[in-house]
mmCIF file of C-alpha atoms in Angstrom:
data_model
loop_
_atom_site.group_PDB
_atom_site.id
_atom_site.type_symbol
_atom_site.label_atom_id
_atom_site.label_comp_id
_atom_site.label_asym_id
_atom_site.label_seq_id
_atom_site.Cartn_x
_atom_site.Cartn_y
_atom_site.Cartn_z
ATOM 1 C CA UNK F 1189 67.906 178.683 107.510
ATOM 2 C CA UNK F 1190 69.574 179.093 104.152
ATOM 3 C CA UNK F 1191 72.776 177.664 105.571
ATOM 4 C CA UNK F 1192 70.825 174.695 106.859
ATOM 5 C CA UNK F 1193 68.895 174.277 103.630
ATOM 6 C CA UNK F 1194 72.152 174.281 101.653
ATOM 7 C CA UNK F 1195 73.787 171.893 104.174
ATOM 8 C CA UNK F 1196 71.095 169.270 103.883
ATOM 9 C CA UNK F 1197 71.366 168.897 100.070
ATOM 10 C CA UNK F 1198 75.166 168.908 100.362
ATOM 11 C CA UNK F 1199 74.950 166.259 103.085
ATOM 12 C CA UNK F 1200 72.626 164.181 100.950
ATOM 13 C CA UNK F 1201 74.964 164.504 97.974
ATOM 14 C CA UNK F 1202 77.947 163.433 100.135
ATOM 15 C CA UNK F 1203 75.973 160.517 101.500
ATOM 16 C CA UNK F 1204 74.988 159.537 97.986
ATOM 17 C CA UNK F 1205 78.627 159.687 96.852
ATOM 18 C CA UNK F 1206 79.749 157.607 99.839
ATOM 19 C CA UNK F 1207 76.949 155.117 99.256
ATOM 20 C CA UNK F 1208 77.868 154.827 95.594
ATOM 21 C CA UNK F 1209 81.523 154.333 96.525
ATOM 22 C CA UNK F 1210 80.567 151.679 99.071
ATOM 23 C CA UNK F 1211 78.436 149.897 96.519
ATOM 24 C CA UNK F 1212 81.305 150.052 94.011
ATOM 25 C CA UNK F 1213 83.804 148.655 96.542
ATOM 26 C CA UNK F 1214 81.378 145.965 97.628
ATOM 27 C CA UNK F 1215 80.710 145.030 94.019
ATOM 28 C CA UNK F 1216 84.423 144.881 93.269
ATOM 29 C CA UNK F 1217 85.040 142.741 96.369
ATOM 30 C CA UNK F 1218 82.202 140.443 95.430
ATOM 31 C CA UNK F 1219 83.568 140.175 91.913
ATOM 32 C CA UNK F 1220 87.059 139.459 93.252
ATOM 33 C CA UNK F 1221 85.702 136.824 95.626
ATOM 34 C CA UNK F 1222 83.754 135.283 92.789
ATOM 35 C CA UNK F 1223 86.933 135.100 90.699
ATOM 36 C CA UNK F 1224 89.054 133.572 93.467
ATOM 37 C CA UNK F 1225 90.043 130.025 92.622
ATOM 38 C CA UNK F 1226 89.388 127.442 95.320
ATOM 39 C CA UNK F 1227 91.702 124.458 95.204
ATOM 40 C CA UNK F 1228 90.189 121.442 96.968
ATOM 41 C CA UNK F 1229 93.119 119.461 98.353
ATOM 42 C CA UNK F 1230 93.114 116.009 99.933
ATOM 43 C CA UNK F 1231 95.621 115.470 102.729
ATOM 44 C CA UNK F 1232 96.534 113.166 105.617
ATOM 45 C CA UNK F 1233 97.516 114.136 109.146
ATOM 46 C CA UNK F 1234 101.122 115.291 109.131
ATOM 47 C CA UNK F 1235 101.037 115.464 105.331
ATOM 48 C CA UNK F 1236 101.393 118.235 102.777
ATOM 49 C CA UNK F 1237 99.480 120.891 104.692
ATOM 50 C CA UNK F 1238 101.762 120.743 107.706
ATOM 51 C CA UNK F 1239 104.827 120.542 105.447
ATOM 52 C CA UNK F 1240 103.801 123.702 103.584
ATOM 53 C CA UNK F 1241 103.074 125.534 106.804
ATOM 54 C CA UNK F 1242 106.258 124.637 108.695
ATOM 55 C CA UNK F 1243 108.364 125.425 105.611
ATOM 56 C CA UNK F 1244 106.689 128.834 105.295
ATOM 57 C CA UNK F 1245 105.445 127.963 101.806
ATOM 58 C CA UNK F 1246 101.745 128.500 102.488
ATOM 59 C CA UNK F 1247 101.870 132.304 102.627
ATOM 60 C CA UNK F 1248 100.360 134.795 100.166
ATOM 61 C CA UNK F 1249 98.464 132.265 98.127
ATOM 62 C CA UNK F 1250 96.878 133.715 94.955
ATOM 63 C CA UNK F 1251 94.007 131.250 95.451
ATOM 64 C CA UNK F 1252 92.260 129.639 98.394
ATOM 65 C CA UNK F 1253 92.936 126.086 99.547
ATOM 66 C CA UNK F 1254 90.077 124.046 100.944
ATOM 67 C CA UNK F 1255 91.787 121.227 102.841
ATOM 68 C CA UNK F 1256 90.146 117.862 103.529
ATOM 69 C CA UNK F 1257 91.908 115.368 105.786
ATOM 70 C CA UNK F 1258 91.677 111.636 105.107
ATOM 71 C CA UNK F 1259 92.953 108.636 107.111
ATOM 72 C CA UNK F 1260 94.782 107.125 104.113
ATOM 73 C CA UNK F 1261 95.520 107.566 100.428
ATOM 74 C CA UNK F 1262 92.750 105.260 99.194
ATOM 75 C CA UNK F 1263 89.863 107.576 100.167
ATOM 76 C CA UNK F 1264 91.761 110.529 98.658
ATOM 77 C CA UNK F 1265 91.754 108.683 95.347
ATOM 78 C CA UNK F 1266 88.065 107.848 95.759
ATOM 79 C CA UNK F 1267 87.271 111.529 96.353
ATOM 80 C CA UNK F 1268 89.305 112.553 93.295
ATOM 81 C CA UNK F 1269 87.473 109.987 91.199
ATOM 82 C CA UNK F 1270 84.124 111.277 92.466
ATOM 83 C CA UNK F 1271 85.003 114.904 91.673
ATOM 84 C CA UNK F 1272 85.020 115.949 95.338
ATOM 85 C CA UNK F 1273 88.711 116.944 95.239
ATOM 86 C CA UNK F 1274 90.964 118.726 92.764
ATOM 87 C CA UNK F 1275 94.311 117.357 93.900
ATOM 88 C CA UNK F 1276 95.805 114.919 96.400
ATOM 89 C CA UNK F 1277 98.701 112.498 96.749
ATOM 90 C CA UNK F 1278 99.238 108.750 96.810
ATOM 91 C CA UNK F 1279 101.767 106.035 96.104
ATOM 92 C CA UNK F 1280 102.455 105.213 92.477
ATOM 93 C CA UNK F 1281 100.914 101.739 92.511
ATOM 94 C CA UNK F 1282 97.732 102.897 94.257
ATOM 95 C CA UNK F 1283 97.408 105.663 91.676
ATOM 96 C CA UNK F 1284 97.844 103.222 88.786
ATOM 97 C CA UNK F 1285 95.246 100.866 90.266
ATOM 98 C CA UNK F 1286 92.596 103.591 90.333
ATOM 99 C CA UNK F 1287 93.653 104.993 86.956
ATOM 100 C CA UNK F 1288 93.339 101.506 85.450
ATOM 101 C CA UNK F 1289 89.730 101.423 86.678
ATOM 102 C CA UNK F 1290 88.956 104.500 84.575
ATOM 103 C CA UNK F 1291 89.278 107.343 87.084
ATOM 104 C CA UNK F 1292 89.563 110.766 85.335
ATOM 105 C CA UNK F 1293 92.872 111.682 86.988
ATOM 106 C CA UNK F 1294 96.501 112.309 86.062
ATOM 107 C CA UNK F 1295 99.776 112.430 87.958
ATOM 108 C CA UNK F 1296 101.187 115.953 87.648
ATOM 109 C CA UNK F 1297 104.222 115.755 89.942
ATOM 110 C CA UNK F 1298 105.639 113.803 92.803
ATOM 111 C CA UNK F 1299 108.461 112.849 95.106
ATOM 112 C CA UNK F 1300 110.898 109.962 95.157
ATOM 113 C CA UNK F 1301 112.280 108.183 98.214
ATOM 114 C CA UNK F 1302 115.103 105.684 98.674
ATOM 115 C CA UNK F 1303 113.620 102.303 97.648
ATOM 116 C CA UNK F 1304 115.462 100.613 100.500
ATOM 117 C CA UNK F 1305 112.900 102.183 102.827
ATOM 118 C CA UNK F 1306 110.378 99.662 101.563
ATOM 119 C CA UNK F 1307 111.405 96.481 103.333
ATOM 120 C CA UNK F 1308 110.495 92.988 104.414
ATOM 121 C CA UNK F 1309 110.862 92.691 108.179
ATOM 122 C CA UNK F 1310 111.189 89.733 110.535
ATOM 123 C CA UNK F 1311 111.277 89.473 114.321
ATOM 124 C CA UNK F 1312 114.585 89.856 116.112
ATOM 125 C CA UNK F 1313 114.568 86.162 117.070
ATOM 126 C CA UNK F 1314 113.561 84.898 113.626
ATOM 127 C CA UNK F 1315 115.755 82.265 111.939
ATOM 128 C CA UNK F 1316 115.091 84.035 108.609
ATOM 129 C CA UNK F 1317 118.273 85.759 107.435
ATOM 130 C CA UNK F 1318 117.670 86.485 103.754
ATOM 131 C CA UNK F 1319 115.059 86.356 101.018
ATOM 132 C CA UNK F 1320 116.108 82.774 100.276
ATOM 133 C CA UNK F 1321 114.706 81.781 103.680
ATOM 134 C CA UNK F 1322 111.168 82.978 102.794
ATOM 135 C CA UNK F 1323 110.272 79.726 101.047
ATOM 136 C CA UNK F 1324 107.358 78.092 102.815
ATOM 137 C CA UNK F 1325 106.828 81.088 105.092
ATOM 138 C CA UNK F 1326 103.721 83.167 105.807
ATOM 139 C CA UNK F 1327 104.247 86.719 104.516
ATOM 140 C CA UNK F 1328 102.054 89.704 105.409
ATOM 141 C CA UNK F 1329 101.452 92.778 103.283
ATOM 142 C CA UNK F 1330 98.766 94.990 101.794
ATOM 143 C CA UNK F 1331 96.771 93.349 99.014
ATOM 144 C CA UNK F 1332 96.955 95.236 95.733
ATOM 145 C CA UNK F 1333 99.639 97.578 97.049
ATOM 146 C CA UNK F 1334 103.377 97.761 97.538
ATOM 147 C CA UNK F 1335 103.288 95.145 100.291
ATOM 148 C CA UNK F 1336 102.060 92.465 97.918
ATOM 149 C CA UNK F 1337 104.257 93.783 95.102
ATOM 150 C CA UNK F 1338 107.433 93.730 97.208
ATOM 151 C CA UNK F 1339 106.719 90.190 98.395
ATOM 152 C CA UNK F 1340 106.165 88.911 94.858
ATOM 153 C CA UNK F 1341 109.194 90.751 93.458
ATOM 154 C CA UNK F 1342 111.430 89.571 96.293
ATOM 155 C CA UNK F 1343 110.317 85.958 95.906
ATOM 156 C CA UNK F 1344 110.871 86.170 92.151
ATOM 157 C CA UNK F 1345 114.361 87.584 92.629
ATOM 158 C CA UNK F 1346 115.172 84.760 95.048
ATOM 159 C CA UNK F 1347 113.855 82.142 92.614
ATOM 160 C CA UNK F 1348 110.895 81.202 94.824
ATOM 161 C CA UNK F 1349 107.539 80.548 93.145
ATOM 162 C CA UNK F 1350 104.489 82.363 94.581
ATOM 163 C CA UNK F 1351 102.976 78.991 95.439
ATOM 164 C CA UNK F 1352 105.986 78.235 97.645
ATOM 165 C CA UNK F 1353 105.058 80.929 100.165
ATOM 166 C CA UNK F 1354 101.809 82.004 101.791
ATOM 167 C CA UNK F 1355 100.598 85.564 101.283
ATOM 168 C CA UNK F 1356 98.645 87.000 104.232
ATOM 169 C CA UNK F 1357 96.762 90.144 103.126
ATOM 170 C CA UNK F 1358 96.876 92.470 106.139
ATOM 171 C CA UNK F 1359 96.942 96.225 106.649
ATOM 172 C CA UNK F 1360 100.071 97.629 108.354
ATOM 173 C CA UNK F 1361 98.561 97.821 111.848
ATOM 174 C CA UNK F 1362 97.277 94.244 111.824
ATOM 175 C CA UNK F 1363 100.408 92.968 110.104
ATOM 176 C CA UNK F 1364 102.658 94.393 112.798
ATOM 177 C CA UNK F 1365 100.587 92.734 115.518
ATOM 178 C CA UNK F 1366 100.671 89.442 113.611
ATOM 179 C CA UNK F 1367 104.449 89.612 113.162
ATOM 180 C CA UNK F 1368 105.125 90.320 116.811
ATOM 181 C CA UNK F 1369 102.700 87.551 117.846
ATOM 182 C CA UNK F 1370 104.364 85.075 115.506
ATOM 183 C CA UNK F 1371 101.305 84.355 113.381
ATOM 184 C CA UNK F 1372 103.194 85.550 110.286
ATOM 185 C CA UNK F 1373 106.885 85.075 109.577
ATOM 186 C CA UNK F 1374 107.629 88.316 107.735
ATOM 187 C CA UNK F 1375 106.022 91.642 106.891
ATOM 188 C CA UNK F 1376 106.448 93.834 103.794
ATOM 189 C CA UNK F 1377 105.944 97.509 104.591
ATOM 190 C CA UNK F 1378 107.221 101.070 104.140
ATOM 191 C CA UNK F 1379 108.188 104.093 106.251
ATOM 192 C CA UNK F 1380 107.552 105.149 108.941
ATOM 193 C CA UNK F 1381 106.438 101.610 109.847
ATOM 194 C CA UNK F 1382 109.908 100.277 109.040
ATOM 195 C CA UNK F 1383 111.653 102.682 111.420
ATOM 196 C CA UNK F 1384 109.036 102.140 114.125
ATOM 197 C CA UNK F 1385 109.371 98.355 113.946
ATOM 198 C CA UNK F 1386 113.169 98.386 113.873
ATOM 199 C CA UNK F 1387 113.595 100.992 116.635
ATOM 200 C CA UNK F 1388 110.781 100.011 118.995
ATOM 201 C CA UNK F 1389 110.217 96.311 118.273
ATOM 202 C CA UNK F 1390 113.771 95.366 117.237
ATOM 203 C CA UNK F 1391 112.538 93.936 113.948
ATOM 204 C CA UNK F 1392 115.146 93.180 111.257
ATOM 205 C CA UNK F 1393 114.980 93.928 107.519
ATOM 206 C CA UNK F 1394 115.967 90.931 105.395
ATOM 207 C CA UNK F 1395 115.098 92.397 101.970
ATOM 208 C CA UNK F 1396 114.177 95.778 100.516
ATOM 209 C CA UNK F 1397 112.900 97.509 97.411
ATOM 210 C CA UNK F 1398 116.268 98.395 95.859
ATOM 211 C CA UNK F 1399 116.055 97.787 92.086
ATOM 212 C CA UNK F 1400 112.473 96.549 92.543
ATOM 213 C CA UNK F 1401 110.224 99.499 93.413
ATOM 214 C CA UNK F 1402 110.171 103.106 92.113
ATOM 215 C CA UNK F 1403 109.079 104.386 95.551
ATOM 216 C CA UNK F 1404 107.362 107.417 94.058
ATOM 217 C CA UNK F 1405 104.527 109.341 95.654
ATOM 218 C CA UNK F 1406 102.504 111.094 92.994
ATOM 219 C CA UNK F 1407 100.702 114.416 93.230
ATOM 220 C CA UNK F 1408 97.456 113.531 91.466
ATOM 221 C CA UNK F 1409 94.914 115.969 90.010
ATOM 222 C CA UNK F 1410 91.533 115.471 88.419
ATOM 223 C CA UNK F 1411 91.233 116.044 84.678
ATOM 224 C CA UNK F 1412 88.688 118.757 85.440
ATOM 225 C CA UNK F 1413 91.073 120.668 87.725
ATOM 226 C CA UNK F 1414 93.882 120.377 85.179
ATOM 227 C CA UNK F 1415 91.585 121.958 82.596
ATOM 228 C CA UNK F 1416 90.156 124.733 84.782
ATOM 229 C CA UNK F 1417 92.639 125.401 87.623
ATOM 230 C CA UNK F 1418 96.000 124.916 85.941
ATOM 231 C CA UNK F 1419 97.683 128.050 87.322
ATOM 232 C CA UNK F 1420 96.670 127.199 90.887
ATOM 233 C CA UNK F 1421 97.855 123.598 90.489
ATOM 234 C CA UNK F 1422 101.166 124.794 89.041
ATOM 235 C CA UNK F 1423 101.716 127.174 91.955
ATOM 236 C CA UNK F 1424 100.668 124.543 94.505
ATOM 237 C CA UNK F 1425 103.094 122.027 93.040
ATOM 238 C CA UNK F 1426 105.921 124.538 93.044
ATOM 239 C CA UNK F 1427 105.289 125.349 96.715
ATOM 240 C CA UNK F 1428 105.220 121.643 97.612
ATOM 241 C CA UNK F 1429 108.546 121.101 95.866
ATOM 242 C CA UNK F 1430 110.170 124.030 97.660
ATOM 243 C CA UNK F 1431 108.786 122.814 100.995
ATOM 244 C CA UNK F 1432 110.110 119.317 100.342
ATOM 245 C CA UNK F 1433 113.578 120.674 99.603
ATOM 246 C CA UNK F 1434 113.362 122.723 102.800
ATOM 247 C CA UNK F 1435 112.586 119.562 104.779
ATOM 248 C CA UNK F 1436 115.785 117.887 103.586
ATOM 249 C CA UNK F 1437 117.804 120.621 105.282
ATOM 250 C CA UNK F 1438 115.600 120.722 108.407
ATOM 251 C CA UNK F 1439 114.905 117.068 109.221
ATOM 252 C CA UNK F 1440 114.866 117.651 112.994
ATOM 253 C CA UNK F 1441 112.301 120.458 112.807
ATOM 254 C CA UNK F 1442 110.243 118.517 110.285
ATOM 255 C CA UNK F 1443 110.235 115.385 112.456
ATOM 256 C CA UNK F 1444 109.387 117.372 115.591
ATOM 257 C CA UNK F 1445 106.474 119.135 113.929
ATOM 258 C CA UNK F 1446 105.059 115.947 112.414
ATOM 259 C CA UNK F 1447 105.435 114.106 115.722
ATOM 260 C CA UNK F 1448 103.287 116.732 117.432
ATOM 261 C CA UNK F 1449 100.563 116.296 114.810
ATOM 262 C CA UNK F 1450 100.587 112.516 114.434
ATOM 263 C CA UNK F 1451 101.686 111.488 117.952
ATOM 264 C CA UNK F 1452 104.295 109.215 116.411
ATOM 265 C CA UNK F 1453 107.657 109.156 118.222
ATOM 266 C CA UNK F 1454 109.966 111.904 117.067
ATOM 267 C CA UNK F 1455 112.972 109.578 116.845
ATOM 268 C CA UNK F 1456 111.005 107.240 114.572
ATOM 269 C CA UNK F 1457 110.074 110.059 112.193
ATOM 270 C CA UNK F 1458 113.612 111.431 112.195
ATOM 271 C CA UNK F 1459 114.968 107.993 111.305
ATOM 272 C CA UNK F 1460 112.323 107.540 108.603
ATOM 273 C CA UNK F 1461 112.921 110.951 107.022
ATOM 274 C CA UNK F 1462 116.697 110.485 107.155
ATOM 275 C CA UNK F 1463 116.448 107.118 105.426
ATOM 276 C CA UNK F 1464 113.902 108.202 102.827
ATOM 277 C CA UNK F 1465 115.580 111.440 101.708
ATOM 278 C CA UNK F 1466 112.331 112.244 99.914
ATOM 279 C CA UNK F 1467 112.957 114.714 97.079
ATOM 280 C CA UNK F 1468 110.799 116.335 94.379
ATOM 281 C CA UNK F 1469 110.837 114.554 91.064
ATOM 282 C CA UNK F 1470 109.878 115.846 87.641
ATOM 283 C CA UNK F 1471 107.720 113.564 85.544
ATOM 284 C CA UNK F 1472 110.173 112.937 82.731
ATOM 285 C CA UNK F 1473 111.142 110.018 80.488
ATOM 286 C CA UNK F 1474 113.181 108.355 83.240
ATOM 287 C CA UNK F 1475 110.324 108.412 85.736
ATOM 288 C CA UNK F 1476 107.790 107.204 83.190
ATOM 289 C CA UNK F 1477 110.127 104.347 82.175
ATOM 290 C CA UNK F 1478 110.722 103.287 85.772
ATOM 291 C CA UNK F 1479 107.041 103.349 86.678
ATOM 292 C CA UNK F 1480 106.153 101.585 83.408
ATOM 293 C CA UNK F 1481 108.459 98.704 84.308
ATOM 294 C CA UNK F 1482 106.887 98.424 87.757
ATOM 295 C CA UNK F 1483 103.412 98.686 86.229
ATOM 296 C CA UNK F 1484 104.120 95.858 83.777
ATOM 297 C CA UNK F 1485 105.425 93.716 86.608
ATOM 298 C CA UNK F 1486 102.363 94.509 88.739
ATOM 299 C CA UNK F 1487 100.149 93.436 85.852
ATOM 300 C CA UNK F 1488 102.070 90.178 85.559
ATOM 301 C CA UNK F 1489 101.615 89.637 89.302
ATOM 302 C CA UNK F 1490 97.862 90.183 88.971
ATOM 303 C CA UNK F 1491 97.956 93.326 91.135
ATOM 304 C CA UNK F 1492 96.910 95.570 88.239
ATOM 305 C CA UNK F 1493 93.923 94.473 86.190
ATOM 306 C CA UNK F 1494 95.447 95.293 82.810
ATOM 307 C CA UNK F 1495 98.530 96.559 81.045
ATOM 308 C CA UNK F 1496 98.799 100.338 81.218
ATOM 309 C CA UNK F 1497 100.523 102.997 79.179
ATOM 310 C CA UNK F 1498 101.993 105.051 82.026
ATOM 311 C CA UNK F 1499 102.731 107.909 79.625
ATOM 312 C CA UNK F 1500 98.981 108.430 79.248
ATOM 313 C CA UNK F 1501 98.472 108.433 83.024
ATOM 314 C CA UNK F 1502 100.710 111.441 83.600
ATOM 315 C CA UNK F 1503 100.637 115.093 82.564
ATOM 316 C CA UNK F 1504 104.191 116.200 81.814
ATOM 317 C CA UNK F 1505 103.226 119.834 81.243
ATOM 318 C CA UNK F 1506 103.687 120.526 84.956
ATOM 319 C CA UNK F 1507 107.306 119.363 84.876
ATOM 320 C CA UNK F 1508 108.561 122.942 84.678
ATOM 321 C CA UNK F 1509 107.200 123.594 88.167
ATOM 322 C CA UNK F 1510 108.721 120.383 89.473
ATOM 323 C CA UNK F 1511 112.173 121.348 88.227
ATOM 324 C CA UNK F 1512 112.244 124.811 89.844
#
C-alpha cells in the first residue's frame, strides 16, 4: 500500500510537470503564431506564385503568404487601395493612374521587358506597312493604358494628329476579334498577345514601343505594409528577383509550367518570354527618369489626370533587395 500511496503522488507530480510543459509549449506556439507575419499578396494565374514555386524560391519562408488570385492587374490595384492586400504587381502606367487618384501605395521594385514587345499589329493581308499608314485608320487598344499610350505616341512620332485616326477603346480579347474580323485596322497590345497573334493568326507588327514605353511592371505595396511588414516585403522582393533571373536561364521550363496553368500554347509563351527577356530592375534614378518622361507624356495625352512626381510614387529603400 505504501508503494502505491507513494506512486500516486509521484504520478500526479509527473502529470503536473507534463501538463505544465504542455501548457508552456502551447503558449510558446501560440505566441509564435501570433507573431508570424502574414503577407497578403495579389497575383494572376501563371504569375508570381507559380514563378516562385517553379524556381524553388518559395521554400522556408520566415512569414506566411496569403495568396489571392485576380483576373487582371486592375482589381489588384483596387484591393491594394482598399487595404485588402499588402503587395501585388501591375504595369507602370496602370500603377501611376491609381496613384494619381490618391491610392496609398508605392512601387517598391519591378521588372523591365524589351519595349519592342509592346506592338501595333495588323492583319497579314493588311495594306498597312508602317506607322505612316495609320492615318485615317481605326486603331484598337485599352483606354487609359499602354494600348492608348502606344497609339498616341506612335501617331505623334509619325507626325499624325490624334484627330487623323480613330481610337477604338477595346480590351485585348475584343480587340483581337475586331482585328481579325476587319472592324478595326490595327491593334496596340503587349505580350503574350503579340506572340499569340503573330504565331497563330499571322498578324504583323508595324510599330513597337522602342524609345516610347518603359515597359516596366512594378511590384506595388501599400503604405501600411511598407510601415509594418518591411522585412517580409524585402524578403519577398528578393525571392521574386532571384526567381525572375532563374526564369531567364530556364525559359522552356518556365513556358511549360505557365502553359499548364493558363492553358495558353506553350510555343506562344516561349516566344513571348524569349522576346521580353524580363529582368529585375532596381528603382534608381534611371528608372525614375524614364517613367517620369512617360508619365509626363501620358498626362499630355490625357491618359493621366494630372502631372505626377514619379519620385514620390516610389520607395527606393527596397533597391538593395532588387540589386541582389
